[in-house]
Short mmCIF file of C-alpha atoms in Angstrom, two decimals:
data_model
loop_
_atom_site.label_atom_id
_atom_site.label_comp_id
_atom_site.label_asym_id
_atom_site.label_seq_id
_atom_site.Cartn_x
_atom_site.Cartn_y
_atom_site.Cartn_z
CA MET F 1 -12.87 9.90 -9.90
CA PRO F 2 -13.93 6.96 -11.35
CA GLN F 3 -14.26 7.99 -15.41
CA ALA F 4 -17.49 8.45 -18.18
CA LEU F 5 -19.78 6.56 -15.68
CA GLU F 6 -22.76 8.19 -17.46
CA ARG F 7 -24.18 8.39 -21.03
CA ALA F 8 -26.14 11.39 -22.36
CA ASP F 9 -29.72 11.63 -22.30
CA GLY F 10 -30.13 8.93 -19.40
CA SER F 11 -32.16 7.68 -16.78
CA TRP F 12 -29.73 9.03 -14.56
CA ALA F 13 -29.97 12.77 -16.55
CA TRP F 14 -33.29 13.64 -15.04
CA VAL F 15 -31.88 13.37 -11.18
CA VAL F 16 -29.06 15.65 -12.28
CA LEU F 17 -31.21 17.48 -13.34
CA LEU F 18 -32.76 18.08 -10.40
CA ALA F 19 -28.99 18.67 -8.70
CA THR F 20 -28.80 21.23 -10.34
CA MET F 21 -31.81 22.85 -9.74
CA VAL F 22 -31.27 23.12 -6.13
CA THR F 23 -27.71 24.41 -7.15
CA GLN F 24 -28.83 27.10 -8.94
CA GLY F 25 -31.81 27.79 -5.99
CA LEU F 26 -28.83 27.92 -3.54
CA THR F 27 -26.54 30.04 -5.15
CA LEU F 28 -28.34 32.50 -7.59
CA GLY F 29 -31.18 33.21 -4.94
CA PHE F 30 -29.28 33.87 -2.04
CA PRO F 31 -28.91 37.07 -2.31
CA THR F 32 -32.43 38.76 -2.46
CA CYS F 33 -32.62 37.02 0.90
CA ILE F 34 -29.61 40.18 1.84
CA GLY F 35 -32.24 42.79 2.38
CA ILE F 36 -33.94 41.27 5.28
CA PHE F 37 -30.44 41.76 7.29
CA PHE F 38 -29.98 45.50 5.86
CA THR F 39 -31.77 47.03 9.07
CA ASP F 40 -29.80 44.34 11.80
CA LEU F 41 -26.08 44.72 10.28
CA GLN F 42 -26.40 48.67 10.13
CA TRP F 43 -28.17 48.81 13.90
CA GLU F 44 -24.74 46.08 14.68
CA PHE F 45 -21.79 47.69 13.14
CA GLN F 46 -23.03 51.43 13.66
CA ALA F 47 -22.77 51.70 9.87
CA SER F 48 -23.85 53.63 7.03
CA ASN F 49 -26.09 52.65 4.81
CA SER F 50 -23.33 53.12 1.58
CA GLN F 51 -20.86 50.65 3.91
CA THR F 52 -23.54 48.14 4.29
CA SER F 53 -24.64 47.82 0.77
CA TRP F 54 -20.93 45.92 -0.07
CA ILE F 55 -21.69 43.38 1.47
CA PRO F 56 -24.41 42.24 -1.47
CA SER F 57 -21.87 44.39 -3.78
CA ILE F 58 -19.01 41.80 -3.56
CA LEU F 59 -21.13 39.07 -3.33
CA MET F 60 -22.47 39.26 -6.58
CA ALA F 61 -19.77 40.94 -8.24
CA VAL F 62 -17.19 38.03 -7.27
CA LEU F 63 -20.82 35.38 -7.92
CA HIS F 64 -20.29 37.11 -11.97
CA MET F 65 -16.75 37.79 -12.31
CA ALA F 66 -15.39 34.38 -10.73
CA GLY F 67 -16.64 32.43 -13.95
CA PRO F 68 -13.43 32.16 -15.82
CA LEU F 69 -11.52 31.29 -12.43
CA CYS F 70 -14.67 28.21 -12.28
CA SER F 71 -13.83 27.24 -16.09
CA ILE F 72 -10.44 26.74 -15.52
CA LEU F 73 -11.06 23.81 -12.57
CA VAL F 74 -14.22 22.86 -13.80
CA GLY F 75 -11.50 21.74 -17.40
CA ARG F 76 -8.45 20.97 -15.01
CA PHE F 77 -10.88 18.84 -12.58
CA GLY F 78 -14.46 18.37 -13.23
CA CYS F 79 -17.45 19.54 -12.89
CA ARG F 80 -18.27 17.43 -9.76
CA VAL F 81 -14.91 18.51 -7.85
CA THR F 82 -15.53 22.04 -8.33
CA THR F 83 -19.20 21.89 -7.82
CA MET F 84 -18.05 20.37 -4.33
CA LEU F 85 -15.89 22.53 -3.79
CA GLY F 86 -17.76 26.12 -4.30
CA GLY F 87 -20.30 24.65 -1.70
CA VAL F 88 -17.37 23.96 0.93
CA LEU F 89 -16.52 27.73 0.10
CA ALA F 90 -20.22 29.01 0.51
CA SER F 91 -20.09 27.46 3.50
CA LEU F 92 -16.83 28.47 5.15
CA GLY F 93 -17.95 32.15 4.18
CA MET F 94 -20.76 31.97 6.23
CA VAL F 95 -19.69 30.16 8.68
CA ALA F 96 -16.52 32.63 9.25
CA SER F 97 -19.16 35.45 9.11
CA SER F 98 -21.56 34.36 12.07
CA PHE F 99 -17.95 35.43 14.04
CA SER F 100 -17.28 38.62 11.45
CA ARG F 101 -16.34 41.55 14.14
CA ASN F 102 -16.92 44.63 11.88
CA LEU F 103 -17.75 44.96 8.42
CA SER F 104 -14.24 44.36 6.86
CA GLN F 105 -14.47 41.06 8.14
CA LEU F 106 -17.73 40.41 6.48
CA TYR F 107 -17.12 41.75 2.95
CA PHE F 108 -14.28 38.66 3.01
CA THR F 109 -16.17 36.29 4.39
CA ALA F 110 -19.90 36.57 3.22
CA GLY F 111 -19.45 38.59 0.40
CA PHE F 112 -15.68 37.25 -1.81
CA ILE F 113 -15.61 33.94 -0.21
CA THR F 114 -19.28 33.44 -0.51
CA GLY F 115 -19.68 34.61 -3.61
CA LEU F 116 -16.81 32.71 -4.79
CA GLY F 117 -17.70 29.44 -3.65
CA MET F 118 -21.50 30.11 -5.02
CA CYS F 119 -19.76 31.06 -8.20
CA PHE F 120 -18.33 27.44 -8.47
CA SER F 121 -21.69 25.41 -7.41
CA PHE F 122 -23.82 27.28 -10.29
CA GLN F 123 -21.53 27.69 -13.13
CA SER F 124 -20.17 24.07 -13.08
CA SER F 125 -23.79 22.52 -12.64
CA VAL F 126 -25.23 24.49 -15.55
CA THR F 127 -22.05 23.04 -17.45
CA VAL F 128 -22.55 19.83 -15.80
CA LEU F 129 -26.38 20.02 -17.80
CA GLY F 130 -25.17 20.54 -20.97
CA PHE F 131 -23.09 17.74 -21.52
CA TYR F 132 -25.76 15.86 -19.61
CA PHE F 133 -28.74 16.89 -22.18
CA VAL F 134 -28.53 16.30 -26.10
CA ARG F 135 -32.09 16.19 -27.16
CA ARG F 136 -33.67 18.17 -24.65
CA ARG F 137 -31.49 20.45 -23.87
CA VAL F 138 -33.19 23.77 -23.64
CA LEU F 139 -36.49 21.90 -21.92
CA ALA F 140 -33.30 21.38 -19.71
CA ASN F 141 -32.34 24.59 -18.97
CA ALA F 142 -35.56 26.53 -18.31
CA LEU F 143 -36.34 23.83 -16.30
CA ALA F 144 -33.17 24.27 -14.52
CA SER F 145 -33.60 28.21 -14.30
CA MET F 146 -37.32 26.83 -11.65
CA GLY F 147 -34.69 26.68 -9.28
CA VAL F 148 -33.87 30.07 -9.58
CA SER F 149 -37.56 31.07 -8.43
CA LEU F 150 -37.80 28.57 -6.10
CA GLY F 151 -34.94 29.99 -4.73
CA ILE F 152 -36.45 33.75 -4.40
CA THR F 153 -40.01 32.40 -2.99
CA LEU F 154 -37.76 30.38 0.02
CA TRP F 155 -33.96 32.64 0.78
CA PRO F 156 -37.07 35.30 2.31
CA LEU F 157 -39.11 33.17 4.07
CA LEU F 158 -36.07 31.09 5.65
CA SER F 159 -33.80 34.59 6.34
CA ARG F 160 -37.11 36.10 8.32
CA TYR F 161 -38.09 32.94 10.19
CA LEU F 162 -34.45 32.24 11.52
CA LEU F 163 -33.98 36.20 12.34
CA GLU F 164 -36.77 36.34 14.81
CA ASP F 165 -35.24 33.62 16.88
CA LEU F 166 -31.58 33.26 16.31
CA GLY F 167 -30.65 36.81 14.98
CA TRP F 168 -28.59 37.43 11.98
CA ARG F 169 -25.53 35.88 13.73
CA GLY F 170 -26.90 33.18 14.66
CA THR F 171 -28.64 32.25 11.03
CA PHE F 172 -25.94 32.80 9.29
CA LEU F 173 -24.20 30.25 10.54
CA VAL F 174 -27.37 27.68 9.76
CA PHE F 175 -26.58 28.25 6.04
CA GLY F 176 -23.14 27.23 6.16
CA GLY F 177 -24.79 24.34 6.96
CA VAL F 178 -27.38 25.20 4.40
CA PHE F 179 -24.60 25.65 1.36
CA LEU F 180 -23.68 22.29 2.38
CA HIS F 181 -26.12 20.71 0.35
CA CYS F 182 -23.80 21.67 -3.00
CA CYS F 183 -21.78 19.19 -1.59
CA ILE F 184 -24.63 16.82 -2.32
CA CYS F 185 -25.65 17.56 -5.15
CA GLY F 186 -22.02 17.75 -6.67
CA ALA F 187 -21.51 13.75 -5.34
CA ILE F 188 -24.75 13.38 -8.13
CA MET F 189 -23.05 15.28 -11.10
CA ARG F 190 -20.85 12.02 -12.22
CA PRO F 191 -18.47 11.94 -14.98
CA VAL F 192 -20.16 11.72 -18.73
CA ALA F 193 -19.10 9.18 -21.01
CA THR F 194 -18.10 10.70 -24.19
CA SER F 195 -17.89 9.16 -27.86
CA VAL F 196 -15.03 12.03 -28.48
CA ALA F 197 -11.97 9.50 -28.26
CA PRO F 198 -8.60 12.47 -26.85
CA GLU F 199 -7.24 13.14 -29.82
CA THR F 200 -3.07 12.64 -29.29
CA LYS F 201 -0.89 13.62 -32.23
CA GLU F 202 2.92 14.88 -31.67
CA CYS F 203 4.08 18.16 -30.90
CA PRO F 204 7.60 19.47 -30.87
CA PRO F 205 9.10 21.06 -27.95
CA PRO F 206 8.16 23.80 -26.87
CA PRO F 207 11.12 26.17 -27.48
CA PRO F 208 13.10 27.75 -23.87
CA GLU F 209 11.12 30.34 -22.08
CA THR F 210 12.51 32.45 -19.13
CA PRO F 211 10.21 31.57 -15.85
CA ALA F 212 9.26 35.72 -16.04
CA LEU F 213 8.32 35.54 -19.42
CA GLY F 214 6.86 32.10 -19.53
CA CYS F 215 4.42 33.37 -16.77
CA VAL F 216 3.31 36.66 -18.82
CA ALA F 217 2.73 34.37 -21.99
CA ALA F 218 0.50 31.73 -19.95
CA CYS F 219 -1.19 34.41 -18.68
CA GLY F 220 -1.85 36.26 -21.90
CA ARG F 221 -3.04 32.87 -23.64
CA THR F 222 -5.83 32.25 -20.79
CA ILE F 223 -6.79 35.53 -21.03
CA GLN F 224 -7.59 34.39 -24.27
CA ARG F 225 -8.58 32.27 -24.11
CA HIS F 226 -11.21 33.21 -21.94
CA LEU F 227 -11.85 36.42 -22.63
CA ALA F 228 -13.11 37.83 -25.84
CA PHE F 229 -11.26 41.66 -26.16
CA ASP F 230 -11.23 40.83 -29.90
CA ILE F 231 -14.78 40.51 -29.88
CA LEU F 232 -15.28 43.49 -28.06
CA ARG F 233 -13.24 45.52 -30.76
CA HIS F 234 -14.69 44.18 -33.69
CA ASN F 235 -18.07 43.15 -33.08
CA THR F 236 -20.09 46.42 -32.73
CA GLY F 237 -23.23 44.61 -31.37
CA TYR F 238 -21.63 42.58 -28.99
CA CYS F 239 -20.64 46.05 -27.28
CA VAL F 240 -23.40 47.42 -27.81
CA TYR F 241 -25.38 45.07 -25.52
CA VAL F 242 -21.96 44.89 -22.89
CA LEU F 243 -22.47 48.59 -23.08
CA GLY F 244 -26.10 48.27 -22.49
CA VAL F 245 -26.70 45.61 -20.28
CA MET F 246 -23.38 47.21 -18.23
CA TRP F 247 -25.07 50.58 -17.65
CA SER F 248 -29.41 48.88 -16.78
CA ILE F 249 -26.67 46.41 -14.10
CA LEU F 250 -25.91 49.74 -11.97
CA GLY F 251 -30.12 49.93 -11.55
CA PHE F 252 -31.38 46.31 -12.42
CA PRO F 253 -30.27 44.79 -8.92
CA LEU F 254 -31.10 47.83 -6.72
CA PRO F 255 -35.25 46.94 -5.78
CA GLN F 256 -34.17 43.06 -4.48
CA VAL F 257 -31.26 45.08 -1.84
CA PHE F 258 -33.28 47.84 -1.14
CA LEU F 259 -37.07 46.46 -1.27
CA VAL F 260 -37.33 45.38 2.12
CA PRO F 261 -36.12 48.19 4.00
CA TYR F 262 -37.51 50.56 1.45
CA ALA F 263 -41.73 48.82 3.22
CA MET F 264 -39.84 49.17 6.89
CA TRP F 265 -39.19 52.48 6.29
CA HIS F 266 -43.32 53.07 5.23
CA ARG F 267 -43.96 50.81 7.90
CA VAL F 268 -44.95 47.71 6.83
CA GLU F 269 -44.40 44.57 9.42
CA GLU F 270 -41.55 43.10 8.91
CA GLN F 271 -43.00 40.07 8.07
CA GLN F 272 -44.78 41.20 5.37
CA ALA F 273 -41.44 42.72 3.90
CA ALA F 274 -40.01 39.82 4.00
CA LEU F 275 -43.12 38.76 1.48
CA LEU F 276 -42.32 40.83 -1.29
CA ILE F 277 -39.20 39.00 -2.11
CA SER F 278 -41.33 35.97 -2.00
CA ILE F 279 -44.04 37.50 -4.24
CA ILE F 280 -41.13 38.24 -7.36
CA GLY F 281 -39.96 34.22 -6.88
CA PHE F 282 -43.56 32.82 -6.47
CA SER F 283 -44.38 34.48 -9.98
CA ASN F 284 -40.93 33.73 -11.33
CA ILE F 285 -41.75 30.04 -11.28
CA PHE F 286 -44.92 30.34 -14.13
CA LEU F 287 -43.81 33.47 -15.89
CA ARG F 288 -40.00 32.62 -16.63
CA PRO F 289 -40.73 28.90 -18.72
CA LEU F 290 -43.19 31.14 -20.06
CA ALA F 291 -41.17 33.52 -20.99
CA GLY F 292 -38.67 31.24 -22.59
CA LEU F 293 -40.89 29.47 -24.52
CA MET F 294 -42.11 32.33 -26.00
CA ALA F 295 -38.36 33.66 -27.04
CA GLY F 296 -37.98 30.62 -28.57
CA GLN F 297 -40.40 30.77 -31.37
CA PRO F 298 -39.49 31.36 -34.75
CA ALA F 299 -41.86 34.51 -35.05
CA PHE F 300 -40.47 36.31 -32.35
CA ALA F 301 -36.66 35.34 -33.77
CA SER F 302 -36.06 38.61 -35.15
CA HIS F 303 -37.01 40.41 -32.63
CA ARG F 304 -35.72 39.35 -29.69
CA LYS F 305 -33.32 42.26 -28.87
CA TYR F 306 -36.04 44.45 -29.06
CA LEU F 307 -37.87 42.46 -26.36
CA PHE F 308 -34.73 42.42 -24.64
CA SER F 309 -35.06 45.80 -24.26
CA LEU F 310 -38.38 46.54 -23.83
CA ALA F 311 -38.53 44.37 -20.81
CA PHE F 312 -35.68 46.71 -19.00
CA LEU F 313 -37.54 49.46 -19.90
CA LEU F 314 -40.60 48.06 -18.68
CA ASN F 315 -38.45 47.22 -15.87
CA GLY F 316 -37.27 51.15 -15.27
CA LEU F 317 -40.57 51.93 -15.39
CA THR F 318 -42.26 50.01 -13.05
CA ASN F 319 -39.75 51.20 -10.20
CA LEU F 320 -41.14 54.58 -10.58
CA VAL F 321 -44.04 53.58 -9.43
CA CYS F 322 -42.67 52.06 -6.83
CA ALA F 323 -41.29 55.11 -5.90
CA ALA F 324 -44.60 56.64 -5.54
CA SER F 325 -45.93 55.22 -3.39
CA GLY F 326 -45.20 52.34 -0.47
CA ASP F 327 -48.68 50.80 0.71
CA PHE F 328 -47.73 47.32 0.93
CA TRP F 329 -50.79 46.29 -1.43
CA VAL F 330 -49.08 48.81 -3.96
CA LEU F 331 -46.02 47.26 -3.13
CA VAL F 332 -47.25 43.93 -4.18
CA GLY F 333 -48.96 45.27 -7.85
CA TYR F 334 -44.85 46.30 -8.47
CA CYS F 335 -44.07 43.13 -7.44
CA LEU F 336 -46.10 41.23 -9.89
CA VAL F 337 -44.91 43.40 -12.42
CA TYR F 338 -42.06 43.52 -11.34
CA SER F 339 -41.74 39.35 -11.90
CA VAL F 340 -42.91 39.69 -15.54
CA SER F 341 -40.23 42.21 -16.41
CA MET F 342 -37.37 40.38 -14.45
CA SER F 343 -38.81 37.30 -16.40
CA GLY F 344 -38.36 38.41 -19.70
CA ILE F 345 -35.10 39.56 -19.05
CA GLY F 346 -33.53 36.16 -17.26
CA ALA F 347 -35.05 33.86 -20.14
CA LEU F 348 -33.94 36.67 -22.69
CA ILE F 349 -30.42 37.93 -21.42
CA PHE F 350 -28.54 34.65 -23.21
CA GLN F 351 -30.32 33.93 -25.89
CA VAL F 352 -29.91 37.80 -27.38
CA LEU F 353 -26.28 37.03 -26.86
CA MET F 354 -26.29 34.13 -28.50
CA ASP F 355 -28.13 35.82 -31.79
CA ILE F 356 -25.14 38.67 -31.76
CA VAL F 357 -21.85 36.18 -31.55
CA PRO F 358 -21.46 33.00 -33.49
CA MET F 359 -22.18 29.71 -30.71
CA ASP F 360 -18.00 29.53 -31.55
CA GLN F 361 -17.33 31.67 -29.90
CA PHE F 362 -19.81 32.50 -27.38
CA PRO F 363 -18.05 30.77 -24.23
CA ARG F 364 -15.71 33.76 -25.00
CA ALA F 365 -18.18 36.19 -24.85
CA LEU F 366 -19.56 35.06 -21.78
CA GLY F 367 -16.34 35.07 -19.85
CA LEU F 368 -15.55 38.79 -20.60
CA PHE F 369 -19.55 39.74 -20.01
CA THR F 370 -20.11 38.20 -17.37
CA VAL F 371 -15.96 40.08 -15.60
CA LEU F 372 -17.36 43.56 -17.22
CA ASP F 373 -21.00 42.42 -15.29
CA GLY F 374 -19.51 42.31 -11.97
CA PHE F 375 -17.91 45.34 -11.68
CA ALA F 376 -21.13 47.20 -12.52
CA PHE F 377 -22.83 44.79 -9.76
CA LEU F 378 -19.51 46.07 -7.42
CA ILE F 379 -20.55 49.70 -7.38
CA SER F 380 -24.22 49.93 -7.82
CA PRO F 381 -25.87 48.95 -4.20
CA PRO F 382 -22.79 51.59 -2.61
CA LEU F 383 -23.22 53.83 -5.20
CA ALA F 384 -27.78 54.01 -3.70
CA GLY F 385 -25.89 53.75 -0.56
CA LEU F 386 -24.06 56.64 -0.87
CA LEU F 387 -27.61 58.83 -2.25
CA LEU F 388 -29.74 56.98 0.18
CA ASP F 389 -26.75 59.07 3.02
CA ALA F 390 -27.67 62.09 1.35
CA THR F 391 -30.89 62.20 1.05
CA ASN F 392 -32.17 60.05 3.63
CA ASN F 393 -35.20 59.02 1.30
CA PHE F 394 -35.78 55.43 0.03
CA SER F 395 -37.80 56.96 -3.33
CA TYR F 396 -34.46 58.25 -4.32
CA VAL F 397 -32.79 54.84 -4.92
CA PHE F 398 -35.62 53.24 -6.92
CA PHE F 399 -35.59 56.95 -9.26
CA MET F 400 -32.26 56.03 -9.71
CA SER F 401 -32.46 52.20 -10.62
CA SER F 402 -35.23 53.65 -13.12
CA PHE F 403 -32.90 56.10 -14.76
CA PHE F 404 -30.40 53.55 -15.24
CA LEU F 405 -32.68 51.09 -16.34
CA ILE F 406 -34.55 53.46 -18.49
CA SER F 407 -31.57 54.88 -20.44
CA ALA F 408 -30.32 51.76 -20.95
CA ALA F 409 -33.38 50.47 -22.50
CA LEU F 410 -33.90 53.22 -25.13
CA PHE F 411 -29.37 53.06 -26.14
CA MET F 412 -29.93 49.16 -26.81
CA GLY F 413 -33.09 49.80 -28.70
CA GLY F 414 -31.74 52.71 -30.94
CA SER F 415 -28.65 50.94 -31.17
CA PHE F 416 -29.83 47.70 -31.91
CA TYR F 417 -32.21 49.40 -34.86
CA ALA F 418 -29.24 51.32 -36.30
CA LEU F 419 -27.54 48.30 -36.81
CA GLN F 420 -30.26 46.98 -38.00
CA LYS F 421 -31.18 49.53 -41.00
CA LYS F 422 -27.07 49.52 -41.44
CA GLU F 423 -26.73 45.56 -42.20
CA GLN F 424 -29.83 46.02 -44.49
CA GLY F 425 -28.66 48.56 -46.61
CA LYS F 426 -25.21 46.75 -47.11
CA ARG F 427 -27.41 43.97 -47.78
CA ALA F 428 -29.36 46.37 -50.74
CA VAL F 429 -25.94 47.16 -52.50
CA VAL F 430 -25.29 43.67 -52.12
CA ALA F 431 -27.72 42.60 -54.63
CA ASP F 432 -28.44 45.53 -56.61
CA ALA F 433 -24.66 44.87 -57.90
CA LEU F 434 -25.56 40.86 -58.65
CA GLU F 435 -28.08 41.66 -60.52
CA GLN F 436 -26.63 44.59 -62.11
CA ASP F 437 -23.67 41.83 -63.18
CA ILE F 438 -26.81 39.77 -64.01
CA PHE F 439 -28.03 41.87 -65.87
CA LEU F 440 -24.69 42.37 -68.29
CA GLU F 441 -23.73 39.12 -69.03
CA ALA F 442 -27.15 38.37 -69.69
CA LYS F 443 -26.65 41.75 -72.72
CA ASP F 444 -23.49 40.97 -73.49
CA GLY F 445 -23.70 37.24 -74.17
CA PRO F 446 -21.55 34.07 -72.27
CA GLY F 447 -18.82 34.92 -74.91
CA LYS F 448 -18.24 38.64 -75.08
CA GLN F 449 -15.78 39.63 -72.21
CA ARG F 450 -16.41 42.81 -70.86
CA SER F 451 -14.37 45.12 -68.82
CA PRO F 452 -14.73 45.19 -65.01
CA VAL F 453 -17.53 47.02 -63.13
CA ILE F 454 -16.24 49.93 -60.28
CA MET F 455 -18.54 50.34 -57.93
CA TYR F 456 -18.06 53.15 -54.80
CA VAL F 457 -20.41 52.53 -51.62
CA THR F 458 -19.92 54.74 -48.99
CA SER F 459 -22.43 54.63 -45.74
CA VAL F 460 -23.68 56.87 -43.04
#
């Protein structure tokens, strides 16, 4: 690959922005259409709700958990190659899944391989955007996130159209060709010229190690470089953030997986049921940039953590309304309100993490956060499927979603408030000590030496 073909903030950066929007729409928008195939896959393989829900759970889990591996590939081969590799893997996964004969094969093809490819394409496209845009980086990220909303809008409509004519196998085969567009988007992402020259210096040769010890040491250094376990131990705010978001994810993806089967269970037509997901995506096209602009205002800077918790609370309360009625127009209103809370969560989730963790530690904190979230995504849909198999009532799935979201919102809001009060108390003690020190210096005079003041500070 030729190096340093483009410069940052140049005209080609806007072409890369368009490619990033398409990539995000293809990758992050795809999991929302899995619910359209839920009933067909159940009938095809005579599977339970819990068994079928493992497909979207594995897909979303790998999409989040493979972030550190993607970072290693980006560092070794660059964003261009990694994005194209992700497109190839996602395409192969969907093509292979169209020939699957049992659910276990679907778990591996449509779940693991496709999720891995989507992770490579998505995260490397976001990374290259940071190199191409310096002065307009905030605007570029906001515009790129609109690709997710476009994907959520278009994927369900395309899925419903193809499913009627081709069945789920033919639809998955077509999806394999659609994912190859990630390779085209990756080819557009030319290497960027950097002004920082590589630093070369002589290093002493490392001490000889046995192969086993050398492998263990290398794995330990890699884990320490990409996963911030030390921050999780020492930063209480980061610990609250990770635990709260993990708990909320046990309920957050459930409407995206079970909304279409829930609407069809209430005798809503299949095309109208698929339209519900598209309504969420279309609303996000306008609401997500607006939420991002509001969250970036200085007036909201000190309240972003509470707005983040409030968005989760609104999301949980909205699911209670959905569980109360399955009428189509009630579900349309539910989708509109759900879009408001979803936009707030999407706009604030990384900004709140930046407020909690210093920017020099942000990549490591984000790596650990995505891995732990992946475990929550892996558990959530099968757990709801078990509940659905036991009760045969979709309403309990939305009650379950509301429970996790509301409890997570109350936990994060209360914990952030307690940590803020504790921090204010520490600052008050320091300010009082400084004021007393200045007062004693003025009283004793500059020439008089006084004994040190011993302070005992206790905090509850």
